[in-house]
PDB file of C-alpha atoms in Angstrom:
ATOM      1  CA  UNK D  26      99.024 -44.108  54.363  1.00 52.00           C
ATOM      2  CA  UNK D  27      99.319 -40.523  53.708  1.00 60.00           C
ATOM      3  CA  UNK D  28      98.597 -41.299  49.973  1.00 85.00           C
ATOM      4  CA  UNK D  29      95.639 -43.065  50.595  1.00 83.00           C
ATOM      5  CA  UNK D  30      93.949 -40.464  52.808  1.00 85.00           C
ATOM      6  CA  UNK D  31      94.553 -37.768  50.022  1.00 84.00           C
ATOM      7  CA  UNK D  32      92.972 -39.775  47.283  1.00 84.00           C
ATOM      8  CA  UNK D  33      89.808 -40.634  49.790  1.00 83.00           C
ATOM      9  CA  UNK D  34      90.102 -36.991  50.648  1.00 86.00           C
ATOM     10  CA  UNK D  35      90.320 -35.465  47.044  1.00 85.00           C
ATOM     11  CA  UNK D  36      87.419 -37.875  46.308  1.00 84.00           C
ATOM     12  CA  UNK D  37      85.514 -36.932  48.940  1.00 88.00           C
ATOM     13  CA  UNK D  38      86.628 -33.153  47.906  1.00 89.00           C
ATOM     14  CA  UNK D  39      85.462 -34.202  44.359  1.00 86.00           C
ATOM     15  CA  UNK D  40      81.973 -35.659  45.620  1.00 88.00           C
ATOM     16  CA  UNK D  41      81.233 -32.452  47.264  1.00 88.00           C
ATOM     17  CA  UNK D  42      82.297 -29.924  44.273  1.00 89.00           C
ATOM     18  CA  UNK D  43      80.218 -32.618  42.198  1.00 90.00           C
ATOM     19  CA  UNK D  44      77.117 -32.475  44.381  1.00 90.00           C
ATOM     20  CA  UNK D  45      76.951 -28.225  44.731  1.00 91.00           C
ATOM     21  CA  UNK D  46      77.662 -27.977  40.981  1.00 90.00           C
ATOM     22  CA  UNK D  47      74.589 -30.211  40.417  1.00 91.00           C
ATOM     23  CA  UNK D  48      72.787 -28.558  43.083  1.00 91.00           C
ATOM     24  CA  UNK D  49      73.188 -24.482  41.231  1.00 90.00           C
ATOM     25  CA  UNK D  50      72.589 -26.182  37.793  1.00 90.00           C
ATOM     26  CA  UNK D  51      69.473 -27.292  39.284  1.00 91.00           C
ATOM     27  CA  UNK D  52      68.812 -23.710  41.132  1.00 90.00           C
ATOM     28  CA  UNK D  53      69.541 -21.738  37.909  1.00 90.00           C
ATOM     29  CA  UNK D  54      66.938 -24.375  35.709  1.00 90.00           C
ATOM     30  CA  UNK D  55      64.221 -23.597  38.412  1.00 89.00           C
ATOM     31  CA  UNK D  56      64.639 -19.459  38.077  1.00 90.00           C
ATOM     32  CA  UNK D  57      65.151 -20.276  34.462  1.00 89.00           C
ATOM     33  CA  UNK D  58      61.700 -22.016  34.615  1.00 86.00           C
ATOM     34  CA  UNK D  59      60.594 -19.423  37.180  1.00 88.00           C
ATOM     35  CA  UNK D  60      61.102 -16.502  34.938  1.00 88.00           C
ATOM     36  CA  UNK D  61      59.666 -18.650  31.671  1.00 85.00           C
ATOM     37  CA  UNK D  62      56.115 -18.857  33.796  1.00 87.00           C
ATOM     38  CA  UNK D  63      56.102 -15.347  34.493  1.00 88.00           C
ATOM     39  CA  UNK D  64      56.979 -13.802  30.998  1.00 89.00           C
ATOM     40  CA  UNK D  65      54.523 -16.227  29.555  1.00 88.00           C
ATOM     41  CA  UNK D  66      52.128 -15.085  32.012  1.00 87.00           C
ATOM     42  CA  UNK D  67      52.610 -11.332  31.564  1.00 88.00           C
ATOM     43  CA  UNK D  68      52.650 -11.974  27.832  1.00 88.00           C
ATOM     44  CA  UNK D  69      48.512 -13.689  27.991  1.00 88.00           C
ATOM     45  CA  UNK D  70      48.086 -10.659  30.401  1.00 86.00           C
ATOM     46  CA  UNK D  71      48.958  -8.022  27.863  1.00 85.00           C
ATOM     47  CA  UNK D  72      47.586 -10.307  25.260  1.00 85.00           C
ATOM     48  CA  UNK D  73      43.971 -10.663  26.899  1.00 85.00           C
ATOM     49  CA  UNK D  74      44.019  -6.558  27.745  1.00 83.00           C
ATOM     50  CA  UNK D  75      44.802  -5.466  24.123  1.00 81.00           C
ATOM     51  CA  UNK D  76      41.723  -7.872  23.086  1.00 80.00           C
ATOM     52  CA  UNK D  77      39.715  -6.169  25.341  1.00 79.00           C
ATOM     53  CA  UNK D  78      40.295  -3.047  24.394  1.00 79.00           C
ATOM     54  CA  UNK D  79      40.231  -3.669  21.114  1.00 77.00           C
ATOM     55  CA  UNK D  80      36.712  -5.505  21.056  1.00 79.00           C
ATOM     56  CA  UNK D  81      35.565  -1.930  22.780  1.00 81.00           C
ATOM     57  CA  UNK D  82      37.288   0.415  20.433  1.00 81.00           C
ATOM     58  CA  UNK D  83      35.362  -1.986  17.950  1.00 80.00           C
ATOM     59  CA  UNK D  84      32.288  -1.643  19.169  1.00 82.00           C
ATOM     60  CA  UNK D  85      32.347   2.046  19.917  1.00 86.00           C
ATOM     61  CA  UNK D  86      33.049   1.957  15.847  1.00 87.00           C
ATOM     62  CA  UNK D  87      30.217   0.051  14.978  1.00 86.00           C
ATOM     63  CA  UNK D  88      27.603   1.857  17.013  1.00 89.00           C
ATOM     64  CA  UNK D  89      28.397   5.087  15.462  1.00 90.00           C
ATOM     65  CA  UNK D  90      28.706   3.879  11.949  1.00 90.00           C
ATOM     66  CA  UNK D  91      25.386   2.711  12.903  1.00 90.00           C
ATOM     67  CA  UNK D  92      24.398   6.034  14.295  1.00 89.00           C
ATOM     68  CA  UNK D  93      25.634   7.131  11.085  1.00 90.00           C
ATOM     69  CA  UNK D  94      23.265   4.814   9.088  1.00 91.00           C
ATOM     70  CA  UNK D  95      20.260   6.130  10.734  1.00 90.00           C
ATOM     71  CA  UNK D  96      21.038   9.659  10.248  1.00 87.00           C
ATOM     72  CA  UNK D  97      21.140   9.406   6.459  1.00 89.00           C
ATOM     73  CA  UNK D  98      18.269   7.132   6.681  1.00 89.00           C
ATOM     74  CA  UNK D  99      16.353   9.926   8.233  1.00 87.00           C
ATOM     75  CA  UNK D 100      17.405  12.505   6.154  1.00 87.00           C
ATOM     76  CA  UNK D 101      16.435  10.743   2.973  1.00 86.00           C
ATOM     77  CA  UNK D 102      13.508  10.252   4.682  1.00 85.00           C
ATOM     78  CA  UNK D 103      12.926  13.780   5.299  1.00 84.00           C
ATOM     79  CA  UNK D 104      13.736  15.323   2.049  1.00 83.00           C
ATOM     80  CA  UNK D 105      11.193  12.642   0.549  1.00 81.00           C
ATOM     81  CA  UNK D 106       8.576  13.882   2.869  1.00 81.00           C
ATOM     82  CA  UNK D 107       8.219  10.404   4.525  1.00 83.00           C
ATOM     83  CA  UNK D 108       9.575  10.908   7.616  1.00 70.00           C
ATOM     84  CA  UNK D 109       8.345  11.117  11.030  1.00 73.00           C
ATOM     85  CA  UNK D 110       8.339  14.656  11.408  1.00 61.00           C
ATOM     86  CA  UNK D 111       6.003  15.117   8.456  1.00 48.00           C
ATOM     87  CA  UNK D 112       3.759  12.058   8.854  1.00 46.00           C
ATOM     88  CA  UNK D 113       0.387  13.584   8.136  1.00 44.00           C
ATOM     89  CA  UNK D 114      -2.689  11.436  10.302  1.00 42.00           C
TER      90      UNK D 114
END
């Protein structure tokens, strides 16, 4: 009898070692998974903040190219006597 109890016991030991080992597996997938969803997260963070900043620098750019524009506009303006300083009504 004594064998039989140490097979049902070392089965029953087996079953157990079987059952945690499944259960960390699963554990370490979920923090895997866990830490997947946050990287990915903090990645479209940094993504969506460097767009925004970049659309601004952008923008800043464009208005003083444009402020740019207008001052050579004027100035042509100026030296060909057409401009609004020497508008003669």
């Amino acid at each position: 009898m004594a064998d039989s109890t140490q097979m049902f016991r070392a089965g029953e030991t087996h079953g157990h070692a079987q059952a945690k080992s499944e259960e960390c597996i699963q554990s370490a997938k979920d923090t895997a998974s866990t830490a997947c969803d946050k990287t990915e997260n903090a990645a479209q963070s940094t993504r969506d903040s460097a767009q925004q900043q970049d659309s601004g620098f952008l923008q800043q750019t464009g208005e003083k190219i444009a402020d740019m524009a207008q001052g050579a506009v004027d100035s042509v303006k100026n030296t060909l006597g057409i401009g609004d300083n020497n508008n003669r009504s």
